PDB file of C-alpha atoms and ligand atoms in Angstrom:
ATOM      1  CA  MET A  19      -0.066   0.272   0.169  1.00  0.00           C
ATOM      2  CA  ILE A  20       0.946   3.318  -0.896  1.00  0.00           C
ATOM      3  CA  VAL A  21      -0.535   7.100  -0.154  1.00  0.00           C
ATOM      4  CA  THR A  22       0.247  10.017  -0.533  1.00  0.00           C
ATOM      5  CA  ILE A  23       0.076  13.091   0.653  1.00  0.00           C
ATOM      6  CA  ASP A  24       0.867  16.592  -0.793  1.00  0.00           C
ATOM      7  CA  GLY A  25      -0.016  20.621  -0.419  1.00  0.00           C
ATOM      8  CA  VAL A  26       1.731  23.585  -0.583  1.00  0.00           C
ATOM      9  CA  ALA A  27       3.658  24.147   1.989  1.00  0.00           C
ATOM     10  CA  ALA A  28       3.373  24.135   5.931  1.00  0.00           C
ATOM     11  CA  SER A  29       0.387  22.934   4.877  1.00  0.00           C
ATOM     12  CA  GLY A  30       0.202  19.650   7.730  1.00  0.00           C
ATOM     13  CA  LYS A  31       1.606  17.111   5.603  1.00  0.00           C
ATOM     14  CA  SER A  32       4.150  16.446   7.538  1.00  0.00           C
ATOM     15  CA  SER A  33       2.595  16.142  10.218  1.00  0.00           C
ATOM     16  CA  VAL A  34      -0.499  14.384   8.593  1.00  0.00           C
ATOM     17  CA  SER A  35       1.693  11.401   7.337  1.00  0.00           C
ATOM     18  CA  SER A  36       2.976  11.463  10.783  1.00  0.00           C
ATOM     19  CA  GLY A  37      -0.009  11.312  12.132  1.00  0.00           C
ATOM     20  CA  VAL A  38      -2.494   8.463  10.066  1.00  0.00           C
ATOM     21  CA  ALA A  39       0.873   6.137   9.074  1.00  0.00           C
ATOM     22  CA  ARG A  40       1.726   5.888  12.741  1.00  0.00           C
ATOM     23  CA  ALA A  41      -2.550   5.059  12.619  1.00  0.00           C
ATOM     24  CA  LEU A  42      -2.374   2.259   9.769  1.00  0.00           C
ATOM     25  CA  GLY A  43       0.876   1.006  12.166  1.00  0.00           C
ATOM     26  CA  ILE A  44       4.177   1.887   8.820  1.00  0.00           C
ATOM     27  CA  PRO A  45       6.633   4.474   8.106  1.00  0.00           C
ATOM     28  CA  TYR A  46       6.411   7.748   6.376  1.00  0.00           C
ATOM     29  CA  VAL A  47       8.447   9.499   3.799  1.00  0.00           C
ATOM     30  CA  SER A  48       8.946  13.486   3.739  1.00  0.00           C
ATOM     31  CA  SER A  49      10.269  14.040   0.581  1.00  0.00           C
ATOM     32  CA  GLY A  50      10.813  17.198   0.815  1.00  0.00           C
ATOM     33  CA  LEU A  51      13.656  16.813   3.212  1.00  0.00           C
ATOM     34  CA  LEU A  52      15.833  15.517   0.941  1.00  0.00           C
ATOM     35  CA  TYR A  53      15.593  18.713  -1.459  1.00  0.00           C
ATOM     36  CA  ARG A  54      16.562  20.301   1.399  1.00  0.00           C
ATOM     37  CA  ALA A  55      19.476  18.638   2.778  1.00  0.00           C
ATOM     38  CA  ALA A  56      20.445  19.212  -1.184  1.00  0.00           C
ATOM     39  CA  THR A  57      19.972  22.981  -0.903  1.00  0.00           C
ATOM     40  CA  LEU A  58      22.380  22.557   2.803  1.00  0.00           C
ATOM     41  CA  LEU A  59      24.508  21.229   1.044  1.00  0.00           C
ATOM     42  CA  GLY A  60      25.092  23.237  -1.413  1.00  0.00           C
ATOM     43  CA  LEU A  61      25.180  26.287   0.240  1.00  0.00           C
ATOM     44  CA  GLU A  62      27.574  24.503   2.565  1.00  0.00           C
ATOM     45  CA  ALA A  63      29.763  24.675  -0.251  1.00  0.00           C
ATOM     46  CA  ARG A  64      28.377  27.889  -1.275  1.00  0.00           C
ATOM     47  CA  LEU A  65      27.427  26.210  -4.624  1.00  0.00           C
ATOM     48  CA  ASP A  66      24.854  28.342  -6.831  1.00  0.00           C
ATOM     49  CA  LEU A  67      21.767  26.683  -6.201  1.00  0.00           C
ATOM     50  CA  GLY A  68      20.981  27.388  -9.852  1.00  0.00           C
ATOM     51  CA  GLU A  69      23.486  25.683 -11.526  1.00  0.00           C
ATOM     52  CA  ALA A  70      21.813  21.594 -10.995  1.00  0.00           C
ATOM     53  CA  ALA A  71      25.598  19.864 -12.344  1.00  0.00           C
ATOM     54  CA  PRO A  72      27.161  20.920  -9.679  1.00  0.00           C
ATOM     55  CA  LEU A  73      25.227  20.439  -7.145  1.00  0.00           C
ATOM     56  CA  LEU A  74      24.183  16.786  -8.137  1.00  0.00           C
ATOM     57  CA  SER A  75      28.370  16.384  -8.385  1.00  0.00           C
ATOM     58  CA  HIS A  76      28.718  17.436  -4.618  1.00  0.00           C
ATOM     59  CA  LEU A  77      25.793  15.580  -4.157  1.00  0.00           C
ATOM     60  CA  GLN A  78      26.835  12.645  -6.009  1.00  0.00           C
ATOM     61  CA  MET A  79      30.471  12.792  -3.735  1.00  0.00           C
ATOM     62  CA  LEU A  80      27.819  12.718  -0.113  1.00  0.00           C
ATOM     63  CA  PRO A  81      25.469   9.977  -0.137  1.00  0.00           C
ATOM     64  CA  LEU A  82      22.137  11.783   1.945  1.00  0.00           C
ATOM     65  CA  ARG A  83      20.264   8.198   3.756  1.00  0.00           C
ATOM     66  CA  LEU A  84      16.425   9.193   4.105  1.00  0.00           C
ATOM     67  CA  GLU A  85      15.919   7.889   7.908  1.00  0.00           C
ATOM     68  CA  PRO A  86      11.919   8.003   7.745  1.00  0.00           C
ATOM     69  CA  LEU A  87      10.459   7.950  11.741  1.00  0.00           C
ATOM     70  CA  PRO A  88       7.322   7.685  12.095  1.00  0.00           C
ATOM     71  CA  GLU A  89       7.698  10.713  14.802  1.00  0.00           C
ATOM     72  CA  GLY A  90       9.874  12.626  12.360  1.00  0.00           C
ATOM     73  CA  ASN A  91      11.967  11.580   8.910  1.00  0.00           C
ATOM     74  CA  ARG A  92      15.656  12.288   9.548  1.00  0.00           C
ATOM     75  CA  ILE A  93      18.481  13.140   7.050  1.00  0.00           C
ATOM     76  CA  TRP A  94      22.508  11.387   7.449  1.00  0.00           C
ATOM     77  CA  GLN A  95      25.004  12.195   4.803  1.00  0.00           C
ATOM     78  CA  GLY A  96      27.381   9.462   7.062  1.00  0.00           C
ATOM     79  CA  GLU A  97      27.369   9.946  10.799  1.00  0.00           C
ATOM     80  CA  ARG A  98      26.403  13.341  10.642  1.00  0.00           C
ATOM     81  CA  ASP A  99      22.193  14.205  11.118  1.00  0.00           C
ATOM     82  CA  LEU A 100      21.794  17.025   8.729  1.00  0.00           C
ATOM     83  CA  THR A 101      17.770  17.316  10.248  1.00  0.00           C
ATOM     84  CA  PRO A 102      18.193  20.394  13.049  1.00  0.00           C
ATOM     85  CA  GLN A 103      19.420  22.566  10.484  1.00  0.00           C
ATOM     86  CA  LEU A 104      17.079  21.331   7.109  1.00  0.00           C
ATOM     87  CA  HIS A 105      14.067  23.893   8.362  1.00  0.00           C
ATOM     88  CA  GLN A 106      16.565  27.036   8.798  1.00  0.00           C
ATOM     89  CA  SER A 107      15.046  30.691   6.326  1.00  0.00           C
ATOM     90  CA  ALA A 108      18.283  30.193   4.711  1.00  0.00           C
ATOM     91  CA  VAL A 109      17.298  26.636   3.745  1.00  0.00           C
ATOM     92  CA  ASP A 110      13.353  27.687   2.174  1.00  0.00           C
ATOM     93  CA  ALA A 111      14.507  30.516   0.440  1.00  0.00           C
ATOM     94  CA  GLY A 112      16.909  27.635  -1.232  1.00  0.00           C
ATOM     95  CA  VAL A 113      15.152  25.063  -1.495  1.00  0.00           C
ATOM     96  CA  SER A 114      12.910  26.369  -4.657  1.00  0.00           C
ATOM     97  CA  ALA A 115      15.885  26.870  -6.909  1.00  0.00           C
ATOM     98  CA  VAL A 116      17.401  23.414  -6.215  1.00  0.00           C
ATOM     99  CA  ALA A 117      13.377  21.523  -6.716  1.00  0.00           C
ATOM    100  CA  ALA A 118      13.246  23.099 -10.237  1.00  0.00           C
ATOM    101  CA  HIS A 119      16.088  21.274 -11.486  1.00  0.00           C
ATOM    102  CA  PRO A 120      14.751  18.717 -14.010  1.00  0.00           C
ATOM    103  CA  GLU A 121      17.884  16.613 -12.563  1.00  0.00           C
ATOM    104  CA  LEU A 122      17.605  17.061  -9.394  1.00  0.00           C
ATOM    105  CA  ARG A 123      14.212  16.415  -9.237  1.00  0.00           C
ATOM    106  CA  ALA A 124      15.714  12.614 -11.128  1.00  0.00           C
ATOM    107  CA  TRP A 125      17.317  11.875  -7.810  1.00  0.00           C
ATOM    108  CA  VAL A 126      15.061  12.073  -5.511  1.00  0.00           C
ATOM    109  CA  ASP A 127      13.040  10.103  -7.013  1.00  0.00           C
ATOM    110  CA  GLU A 128      15.100   7.780  -7.566  1.00  0.00           C
ATOM    111  CA  GLN A 129      16.070   7.333  -4.186  1.00  0.00           C
ATOM    112  CA  LEU A 130      12.232   7.352  -3.385  1.00  0.00           C
ATOM    113  CA  ARG A 131      11.025   4.675  -5.566  1.00  0.00           C
ATOM    114  CA  ARG A 132      13.588   2.308  -4.009  1.00  0.00           C
ATOM    115  CA  LEU A 133      12.100   2.351  -0.998  1.00  0.00           C
ATOM    116  CA  PRO A 134       9.577  -0.930   0.113  1.00  0.00           C
ATOM    117  CA  PRO A 135       6.015  -0.322  -0.276  1.00  0.00           C
ATOM    118  CA  PRO A 136       4.313   0.144   2.237  1.00  0.00           C
ATOM    119  CA  PHE A 137       4.294   3.931   3.311  1.00  0.00           C
ATOM    120  CA  VAL A 138       2.899   7.403   3.003  1.00  0.00           C
ATOM    121  CA  ALA A 139       4.378   9.288   0.882  1.00  0.00           C
ATOM    122  CA  GLU A 140       4.977  13.048   1.694  1.00  0.00           C
ATOM    123  CA  GLY A 141       5.461  16.206  -0.594  1.00  0.00           C
ATOM    124  CA  ARG A 142       4.507  17.812  -3.780  1.00  0.00           C
ATOM    125  CA  ASP A 143       3.993  15.600  -6.281  1.00  0.00           C
ATOM    126  CA  MET A 144       4.102  11.978  -4.659  1.00  0.00           C
ATOM    127  CA  GLY A 145       0.476  10.993  -6.186  1.00  0.00           C
ATOM    128  CA  THR A 146       1.259  12.992  -9.891  1.00  0.00           C
ATOM    129  CA  ASN A 147       4.551  11.982 -10.442  1.00  0.00           C
ATOM    130  CA  VAL A 148       6.667  10.047  -8.662  1.00  0.00           C
ATOM    131  CA  PHE A 149       3.650   7.193  -6.933  1.00  0.00           C
ATOM    132  CA  PRO A 150       1.019   7.628  -9.529  1.00  0.00           C
ATOM    133  CA  GLN A 151      -0.421   4.834  -8.277  1.00  0.00           C
ATOM    134  CA  ALA A 152      -1.201   5.301  -5.236  1.00  0.00           C
ATOM    135  CA  GLY A 153      -3.515   3.614  -4.153  1.00  0.00           C
ATOM    136  CA  ALA A 154      -5.003   6.830  -2.237  1.00  0.00           C
ATOM    137  CA  LYS A 155      -4.059  10.568  -3.063  1.00  0.00           C
ATOM    138  CA  PHE A 156      -4.387  13.514  -0.364  1.00  0.00           C
ATOM    139  CA  TYR A 157      -3.270  17.083  -1.428  1.00  0.00           C
ATOM    140  CA  LEU A 158      -3.545  19.285   1.763  1.00  0.00           C
ATOM    141  CA  THR A 159      -4.261  23.357   1.380  1.00  0.00           C
ATOM    142  CA  ALA A 160      -4.685  26.099   3.701  1.00  0.00           C
ATOM    143  CA  SER A 161      -4.517  29.811   4.026  1.00  0.00           C
ATOM    144  CA  PRO A 162      -1.394  31.275   3.702  1.00  0.00           C
ATOM    145  CA  ARG A 163      -2.575  33.132   6.954  1.00  0.00           C
ATOM    146  CA  ILE A 164      -3.412  30.586   8.529  1.00  0.00           C
ATOM    147  CA  ARG A 165      -0.212  28.275   7.705  1.00  0.00           C
ATOM    148  CA  ALA A 166       1.795  31.817   8.206  1.00  0.00           C
ATOM    149  CA  GLU A 167       0.476  31.202  12.100  1.00  0.00           C
ATOM    150  CA  ARG A 168       0.786  27.672  12.269  1.00  0.00           C
ATOM    151  CA  ARG A 169       3.972  28.067  11.834  1.00  0.00           C
ATOM    152  CA  ALA A 170       4.606  31.473  14.247  1.00  0.00           C
ATOM    153  CA  ALA A 171       3.498  28.874  17.256  1.00  0.00           C
ATOM    154  CA  GLU A 172       6.690  26.783  15.991  1.00  0.00           C
ATOM    155  CA  ARG A 173       9.060  29.554  14.924  1.00  0.00           C
ATOM    156  CA  PRO A 174      10.538  32.830  16.991  1.00  0.00           C
ATOM    157  CA  GLU A 175       9.936  34.614  13.446  1.00  0.00           C
ATOM    158  CA  ASP A 176       7.522  37.968  12.284  1.00  0.00           C
ATOM    159  CA  VAL A 177       3.944  36.110  11.472  1.00  0.00           C
ATOM    160  CA  ASP A 178       3.549  39.142   7.733  1.00  0.00           C
ATOM    161  CA  ALA A 179       7.018  37.275   6.526  1.00  0.00           C
ATOM    162  CA  ILE A 180       6.752  34.046   7.466  1.00  0.00           C
ATOM    163  CA  GLU A 181       3.563  35.000   5.162  1.00  0.00           C
ATOM    164  CA  ALA A 182       5.757  37.263   2.498  1.00  0.00           C
ATOM    165  CA  ALA A 183       8.140  34.087   2.293  1.00  0.00           C
ATOM    166  CA  LEU A 184       4.884  31.464   2.065  1.00  0.00           C
ATOM    167  CA  VAL A 185       3.126  33.233  -0.568  1.00  0.00           C
ATOM    168  CA  GLU A 186       6.298  34.057  -3.376  1.00  0.00           C
ATOM    169  CA  ARG A 187       7.272  30.057  -1.956  1.00  0.00           C
ATOM    170  CA  ASP A 188       3.839  28.524  -3.309  1.00  0.00           C
ATOM    171  CA  ALA A 189       4.286  30.459  -6.253  1.00  0.00           C
ATOM    172  CA  ARG A 190       7.721  28.947  -7.390  1.00  0.00           C
ATOM    173  CA  ASP A 191       6.832  25.213  -6.573  1.00  0.00           C
ATOM    174  CA  ARG A 192       3.395  25.853  -8.647  1.00  0.00           C
ATOM    175  CA  VAL A 193       4.958  23.819 -11.629  1.00  0.00           C
ATOM    176  CA  GLN A 194       5.472  20.822  -9.284  1.00  0.00           C
ATOM    177  CA  SER A 195       2.438  20.960  -6.750  1.00  0.00           C
ATOM    178  CA  ALA A 196      -1.137  21.015  -8.628  1.00  0.00           C
ATOM    179  CA  PRO A 197      -2.742  17.652  -6.973  1.00  0.00           C
ATOM    180  CA  ALA A 198      -3.274  14.638  -9.089  1.00  0.00           C
ATOM    181  CA  PRO A 199      -6.579  14.560 -10.950  1.00  0.00           C
ATOM    182  CA  ASP A 200      -7.265  11.168  -8.618  1.00  0.00           C
ATOM    183  CA  ALA A 201      -6.761  13.546  -5.561  1.00  0.00           C
ATOM    184  CA  ARG A 202      -9.289  14.340  -2.179  1.00  0.00           C
ATOM    185  CA  VAL A 203      -8.212  17.904  -1.705  1.00  0.00           C
ATOM    186  CA  ILE A 204      -8.553  18.523   1.619  1.00  0.00           C
ATOM    187  CA  ASP A 205      -8.498  22.251   3.017  1.00  0.00           C
ATOM    188  CA  THR A 206      -6.593  21.909   6.448  1.00  0.00           C
ATOM    189  CA  GLY A 207      -7.961  25.351   8.083  1.00  0.00           C
ATOM    190  CA  PRO A 208     -11.025  24.834   9.597  1.00  0.00           C
ATOM    191  CA  LEU A 209     -10.090  21.705  10.790  1.00  0.00           C
ATOM    192  CA  SER A 210      -7.722  20.299  13.555  1.00  0.00           C
ATOM    193  CA  LEU A 211      -5.263  17.990  13.295  1.00  0.00           C
ATOM    194  CA  GLU A 212      -6.789  15.045  14.075  1.00  0.00           C
ATOM    195  CA  GLU A 213      -9.415  15.931  12.607  1.00  0.00           C
ATOM    196  CA  VAL A 214      -8.008  16.137   9.076  1.00  0.00           C
ATOM    197  CA  ILE A 215      -6.048  12.907  10.296  1.00  0.00           C
ATOM    198  CA  ALA A 216      -8.758  10.714  10.167  1.00  0.00           C
ATOM    199  CA  GLU A 217     -11.158  12.110   7.506  1.00  0.00           C
ATOM    200  CA  ILE A 218      -7.663  10.984   5.490  1.00  0.00           C
ATOM    201  CA  LEU A 219      -8.266   7.219   8.018  1.00  0.00           C
ATOM    202  CA  LYS A 220     -11.556   6.915   5.887  1.00  0.00           C
ATOM    203  CA  GLY A 221     -10.751   7.878   3.119  1.00  0.00           C
ATOM    204  CA  VAL A 222      -7.724   5.180   3.248  1.00  0.00           C
ATOM    205  CA  LYS A 223     -10.258   2.919   4.325  1.00  0.00           C
ATOM    206  CA  GLY A 224     -12.366   3.006   2.574  1.00  0.00           C
TER     207      GLY A 224
HETATM  208  N1  ATP B 485      -5.071  21.346  11.067  1.00  0.00           N
HETATM  209  C1  ATP B 485      -4.003  20.983  11.062  1.00  0.00           C
HETATM  210  N2  ATP B 485      -3.668  20.193  10.488  1.00  0.00           N
HETATM  211  C2  ATP B 485      -2.690  19.791   9.213  1.00  0.00           C
HETATM  212  N3  ATP B 485      -1.004  21.442  10.667  1.00  0.00           N
HETATM  213  C3  ATP B 485      -2.060  21.365  11.572  1.00  0.00           C
HETATM  214  C4  ATP B 485      -3.158  21.823  11.382  1.00  0.00           C
HETATM  215  N4  ATP B 485      -3.203  22.781  12.981  1.00  0.00           N
HETATM  216  C5  ATP B 485      -1.349  22.731  13.210  1.00  0.00           C
HETATM  217  N5  ATP B 485      -1.075  22.215  12.109  1.00  0.00           N
HETATM  218  C6  ATP B 485       0.405  22.891  12.077  1.00  0.00           C
HETATM  219  O1  ATP B 485       0.295  23.714  11.464  1.00  0.00           O
HETATM  220  C7  ATP B 485       2.734  23.078  11.354  1.00  0.00           C
HETATM  221  C8  ATP B 485       3.220  22.677   9.978  1.00  0.00           C
HETATM  222  O2  ATP B 485       2.778  21.632  10.036  1.00  0.00           O
HETATM  223  P1  ATP B 485       4.027  20.900   9.296  1.00  0.00           P
HETATM  224  O3  ATP B 485       5.000  20.971   9.332  1.00  0.00           O
HETATM  225  O4  ATP B 485       3.363  19.411   8.887  1.00  0.00           O
HETATM  226  O5  ATP B 485       3.600  21.131   7.539  1.00  0.00           O
HETATM  227  P2  ATP B 485       4.259  20.910   6.433  1.00  0.00           P
HETATM  228  O6  ATP B 485       3.068  21.307   5.428  1.00  0.00           O
HETATM  229  O7  ATP B 485       4.842  19.110   6.536  1.00  0.00           O
HETATM  230  O8  ATP B 485       5.984  21.787   5.899  1.00  0.00           O
HETATM  231  P3  ATP B 485       6.407  21.857   5.133  1.00  0.00           P
HETATM  232  O9  ATP B 485       5.933  22.761   3.932  1.00  0.00           O
HETATM  233  O10 ATP B 485       7.135  23.662   5.880  1.00  0.00           O
HETATM  234  O11 ATP B 485       7.731  21.007   5.739  1.00  0.00           O
HETATM  235  C9  ATP B 485       2.744  22.107  12.388  1.00  0.00           C
HETATM  236  O12 ATP B 485       2.959  23.091  13.918  1.00  0.00           O
HETATM  237  C10 ATP B 485       1.323  21.395  12.958  1.00  0.00           C
HETATM  238  O13 ATP B 485       1.074  21.067  14.108  1.00  0.00           O
HETATM  239  N1  LIG B 486       7.712  16.818  -3.385  1.00  0.00           N
HETATM  240  C1  LIG B 486       8.410  17.688  -3.661  1.00  0.00           C
HETATM  241  C2  LIG B 486       8.544  18.001  -2.098  1.00  0.00           C
HETATM  242  C3  LIG B 486       9.801  19.016  -2.084  1.00  0.00           C
HETATM  243  N2  LIG B 486       9.901  19.981  -2.986  1.00  0.00           N
HETATM  244  C4  LIG B 486      10.538  21.342  -2.978  1.00  0.00           C
HETATM  245  C5  LIG B 486       9.464  22.012  -2.398  1.00  0.00           C
HETATM  246  C6  LIG B 486       9.439  23.101  -1.280  1.00  0.00           C
HETATM  247  O1  LIG B 486      10.437  24.250  -0.959  1.00  0.00           O
HETATM  248  C7  LIG B 486      11.028  22.870  -0.879  1.00  0.00           C
HETATM  249  C8  LIG B 486      10.929  22.096   0.667  1.00  0.00           C
HETATM  250  O2  LIG B 486       9.571  20.697   1.187  1.00  0.00           O
HETATM  251  P1  LIG B 486       8.751  21.397   1.565  1.00  0.00           P
HETATM  252  O3  LIG B 486       9.345  20.437   3.225  1.00  0.00           O
HETATM  253  O4  LIG B 486       7.687  22.443   2.624  1.00  0.00           O
HETATM  254  O5  LIG B 486       7.864  19.981   1.542  1.00  0.00           O
HETATM  255  O6  LIG B 486      11.062  21.222  -1.538  1.00  0.00           O
HETATM  256  C9  LIG B 486       9.386  20.024  -4.420  1.00  0.00           C
HETATM  257  O7  LIG B 486       9.427  20.043  -5.187  1.00  0.00           O
HETATM  258  N3  LIG B 486       8.802  17.806  -4.595  1.00  0.00           N
END
């Protein structure tokens, strides 16, 4: 079984996927972390994120490992856990440029398609491109303001600045962020996290 949960930035994909996966007793896989790790390593090496080839060669020398833990995925580069650094603002600002390269997308997709089902996969194009064969597909949305307010509760940043950055990232990620035609779209704005998870579990179990 493969369940896909796609959606816009900060719509709740990771929190919801973790809850759904735990309820089903299967792992969840956060594809965005691979794009974020590629961005972090590119920034650390002072590479131009607008150029795919040098970044890809750099990544091929530094193999990454995605650990799909139920409480939250982790990304390792050898013994180094990159996870705590993947949600910093510099990575948020650079990740869309990295995710726009077809070569980088192929690099991420290859790693995801090697994973043995069952799992819940979350991201932008899990239901459309990476796992079109998935048995159940969902797409999460919420207004930029609500998403910014949720993020502001986690980070010591101004809500208006978070909202502006989310709107900008939505625009840059639009190409790969369309819902699959067979995905159920859920507006998480008026719902609690538990209600979103329950709605998806209902859909998965039929
Ligand atoms: N009804 C809800 N549905 C989903 N998430 C919610 C809800 N209410 C609050 N949240 C909170 O919204 C925040 C953002 O969720 P999360 O980090 O899972 O989003 P994401 O889509 O994975 O983000 P990103 O795109 O940045 O990786 C979390 O703090 C989560 O608990
Ligand atoms: N399947 C995916 C997953 C992620 N991305 C890009 C778009 C985002 O800006 C970035 C980080 O993802 P997030 O942590 O916000 O889910 O990675 C993508 O293009 N395709």
